[in-house]
Amino acid sequence: MAGGALKYRHLSRSSSHRQALLRNLVTSLFTHESIKTTWPKAKEAQRLAEKLITLGKKNTSATRRRAQQILYHPLTHLNTLFTTIRTRYLHRPGGYTRVLRIEPLNKHHDQAPSAILELVDGPKDMRFHMTAKTLVRERASEEGVRELTAKNVQKVTRYRDGGMEDLEKEVRRMEKVAGDEEGKEVSLVLFLPCCVMLECQLWWAEC
């Protein structure tokens, strides 16, 4: 219809090809919890993934049949959708997925806008790990934790089972990693002068 609002992105594909593409992306999302693709594909796949998760939360025979028609590997992912993912989002009213912009994946050719499509509150939730990393940095600073960071903590832990415990565990893990890296840097600083002194002694002995 001329002049009508765009209801969905055609993605420069036929209807059957577009549906197959989105089914494949959503199946990969439920397999890996996070996928990288172009921005338009991620936004369209997000709509289908949200609908599938809503079907999983209803958990009826009709919704199971509908989900089985969409998923490419229903024997593998149908149980995941109606058990693990359904339990994770049982009390969340919406917003089960998140799209994050990243640098173009194909930098040397078309440089199409790219994005990460991920499941919220999952093991690969990038915002959860970024918030933990920010907490590590701000707790070590003199200013302390900012108000914006406190709001982000509330957002990433609000509907997550054991959210604060998981966040503190991730913070402790990152603090340990940061401490190990600092120890390696100190060892390297102490090791380099010794190498320089040894080379000088060898050069002096040769002379």
Coordinates of C-alpha atoms in Angstrom, one line a residue:
M1 CA 0.0 0.0 0.0
A2 CA 1.5 3.3 -1.1
G3 CA 2.3 5.6 1.7
G4 CA 1.4 3.1 4.4
A5 CA 3.5 2.5 7.5
L6 CA 6.2 -0.2 7.3
K7 CA 4.9 -3.1 9.3
Y8 CA 8.1 -5.2 9.1
R9 CA 11.4 -5.2 7.3
H10 CA 11.5 -7.2 4.1
L11 CA 15.3 -7.7 4.3
S12 CA 15.5 -7.8 0.5
R13 CA 14.2 -11.3 0.4
S14 CA 11.1 -13.2 -0.7
S15 CA 8.5 -14.1 1.9
S16 CA 9.6 -17.7 2.2
H17 CA 13.3 -16.9 2.3
R18 CA 12.6 -14.2 5.0
Q19 CA 10.7 -16.6 7.2
A20 CA 13.4 -19.3 6.8
L21 CA 16.1 -16.7 7.8
L22 CA 14.2 -15.6 10.9
R23 CA 13.5 -19.2 12.0
N24 CA 17.2 -20.0 11.6
L25 CA 18.2 -16.9 13.7
V26 CA 15.8 -17.7 16.5
T27 CA 16.8 -21.3 16.6
S28 CA 20.5 -20.2 16.9
L29 CA 19.5 -17.8 19.6
F30 CA 17.9 -20.5 21.7
T31 CA 21.0 -22.7 21.1
H32 CA 23.7 -20.2 22.0
E33 CA 21.8 -17.6 24.1
S34 CA 23.5 -14.9 22.0
I35 CA 24.1 -14.3 18.3
K36 CA 25.7 -11.7 16.1
T37 CA 24.0 -10.5 12.9
T38 CA 23.1 -7.3 11.1
W39 CA 20.9 -4.7 12.9
P40 CA 17.8 -5.1 10.7
K41 CA 17.9 -8.9 11.0
A42 CA 18.4 -8.7 14.8
K43 CA 15.4 -6.5 15.2
E44 CA 13.1 -8.8 13.1
A45 CA 14.4 -11.9 14.8
Q46 CA 13.8 -10.2 18.2
R47 CA 10.1 -9.9 17.4
L48 CA 9.8 -13.6 16.6
A49 CA 11.8 -14.7 19.6
E50 CA 9.6 -12.6 21.9
K51 CA 6.5 -14.3 20.5
L52 CA 8.0 -17.8 20.9
I53 CA 8.9 -17.1 24.6
T54 CA 5.3 -15.9 25.1
L55 CA 4.1 -19.2 23.7
G56 CA 6.4 -21.0 26.0
K57 CA 5.1 -19.2 29.1
K58 CA 1.5 -20.2 28.2
N59 CA 2.6 -23.8 27.9
T60 CA -0.5 -25.4 26.3
S61 CA -0.8 -28.0 23.6
A62 CA -1.7 -25.4 21.0
T63 CA 1.3 -23.2 21.9
R64 CA 3.6 -26.3 21.7
R65 CA 2.3 -27.2 18.2
R66 CA 2.9 -23.6 17.1
A67 CA 6.4 -23.5 18.5
Q68 CA 7.2 -26.8 16.9
Q69 CA 6.2 -25.3 13.5
I70 CA 8.7 -22.4 14.0
L71 CA 11.8 -24.0 15.5
Y72 CA 14.1 -25.8 13.0
H73 CA 15.1 -28.4 15.6
P74 CA 12.0 -28.9 17.7
L75 CA 13.1 -32.2 19.3
T76 CA 16.2 -30.3 20.7
H77 CA 14.8 -26.9 21.5
L78 CA 11.2 -27.4 22.3
N79 CA 12.1 -28.8 25.8
T80 CA 14.4 -25.9 26.4
L81 CA 11.8 -23.4 25.5
F82 CA 9.1 -24.9 27.7
T83 CA 11.3 -25.7 30.7
T84 CA 14.5 -23.6 31.1
I85 CA 13.4 -20.4 29.3
R86 CA 9.8 -20.6 30.5
T87 CA 11.0 -20.9 34.1
R88 CA 13.5 -18.0 33.7
Y89 CA 10.9 -15.5 32.4
L90 CA 7.9 -16.8 34.3
H91 CA 7.6 -13.6 36.4
R92 CA 9.0 -11.1 33.8
P93 CA 6.1 -9.2 32.1
G94 CA 8.1 -8.7 28.8
G95 CA 11.4 -7.7 27.3
Y96 CA 12.9 -11.2 27.1
T97 CA 15.6 -10.3 24.6
R98 CA 18.0 -7.4 24.0
V99 CA 19.6 -5.9 20.9
L100 CA 23.0 -4.2 21.4
R101 CA 24.7 -2.3 18.6
I102 CA 28.3 -3.3 17.8
E103 CA 30.9 -2.4 15.2
P104 CA 30.2 -3.7 11.7
L105 CA 31.1 -7.4 11.4
N106 CA 32.1 -7.0 7.8
K107 CA 34.5 -4.1 8.0
H108 CA 36.2 -4.5 4.7
H109 CA 33.1 -4.7 2.4
D110 CA 29.6 -3.2 3.0
Q111 CA 30.1 -2.3 6.7
A112 CA 26.5 -3.0 7.4
P113 CA 25.3 -2.0 10.9
S114 CA 25.6 -5.0 13.2
A115 CA 24.2 -6.0 16.5
I116 CA 24.1 -8.7 19.2
L117 CA 20.8 -10.4 19.9
E118 CA 20.8 -12.0 23.3
L119 CA 18.4 -13.5 25.9
V120 CA 18.0 -11.4 29.0
D121 CA 19.1 -12.8 32.4
G122 CA 20.9 -15.7 30.7
P123 CA 24.5 -16.8 31.1
K124 CA 25.7 -14.6 28.3
D125 CA 23.8 -11.4 29.3
M126 CA 26.3 -8.7 28.3
R127 CA 24.7 -5.9 30.3
F128 CA 24.9 -8.0 33.4
H129 CA 28.6 -8.6 33.0
M130 CA 29.2 -4.9 32.0
T131 CA 27.4 -3.8 35.2
A132 CA 29.6 -6.1 37.3
K133 CA 32.7 -4.7 35.7
T134 CA 31.5 -1.2 36.4
L135 CA 30.9 -2.1 40.0
V136 CA 34.5 -3.4 40.3
R137 CA 35.9 -0.1 38.9
E138 CA 33.7 2.2 41.0
R139 CA 34.1 0.4 44.3
A140 CA 37.8 0.7 43.9
S141 CA 37.6 4.5 43.2
E142 CA 37.2 7.3 45.7
E143 CA 33.8 8.5 44.5
G144 CA 32.2 5.1 45.1
V145 CA 29.2 3.7 43.3
R146 CA 27.3 6.2 41.2
E147 CA 23.5 6.6 41.2
L148 CA 23.3 5.5 37.6
T149 CA 25.2 2.3 38.3
A150 CA 22.9 1.6 41.3
K151 CA 19.9 1.9 38.9
N152 CA 21.5 -0.5 36.4
V153 CA 22.1 -3.0 39.2
Q154 CA 18.4 -2.9 40.0
K155 CA 17.5 -3.4 36.4
V156 CA 19.8 -6.4 35.8
T157 CA 18.8 -8.2 39.0
R158 CA 15.1 -7.3 39.3
Y159 CA 13.7 -10.4 37.6
R160 CA 16.7 -12.6 37.8
D161 CA 16.5 -15.5 40.3
G162 CA 19.3 -14.9 42.8
G163 CA 20.2 -11.8 40.9
M164 CA 22.2 -10.0 43.7
E165 CA 24.1 -13.2 44.6
D166 CA 25.0 -13.9 41.0
L167 CA 26.1 -10.3 40.6
E168 CA 28.3 -10.3 43.7
K169 CA 29.8 -13.6 42.5
E170 CA 30.6 -12.1 39.1
V171 CA 32.1 -9.0 40.8
R172 CA 34.4 -11.2 43.0
R173 CA 35.5 -13.2 39.9
M174 CA 36.4 -10.0 38.0
E175 CA 38.2 -8.6 41.0
K176 CA 40.3 -11.8 41.2
V177 CA 41.0 -11.6 37.4
A178 CA 42.0 -7.9 37.8
G179 CA 44.3 -8.8 40.7
D180 CA 46.0 -11.6 38.8
E181 CA 46.6 -9.3 35.8
E182 CA 48.1 -6.7 38.2
G183 CA 50.4 -9.3 39.6
K184 CA 51.5 -10.3 36.1
E185 CA 52.3 -6.7 35.3
V186 CA 54.4 -6.3 38.4
S187 CA 56.3 -9.5 37.7
L188 CA 57.0 -8.2 34.2
V189 CA 58.2 -4.9 35.4
L190 CA 60.6 -6.6 37.9
F191 CA 61.7 -9.1 35.2
L192 CA 62.7 -6.7 32.5
P193 CA 65.5 -4.9 34.5
C194 CA 67.0 -8.2 35.3
C195 CA 67.1 -9.1 31.6
V196 CA 68.7 -5.8 30.8
M197 CA 71.4 -6.3 33.5
L198 CA 72.1 -9.9 32.3
E199 CA 72.6 -8.6 28.7
C200 CA 75.0 -5.9 30.0
Q201 CA 77.0 -8.4 31.9
L202 CA 77.3 -10.8 28.9
W203 CA 78.3 -7.8 26.7
W204 CA 81.0 -6.7 29.3
A205 CA 82.3 -10.3 29.5
E206 CA 82.7 -10.5 25.7
C207 CA 84.6 -7.2 25.6

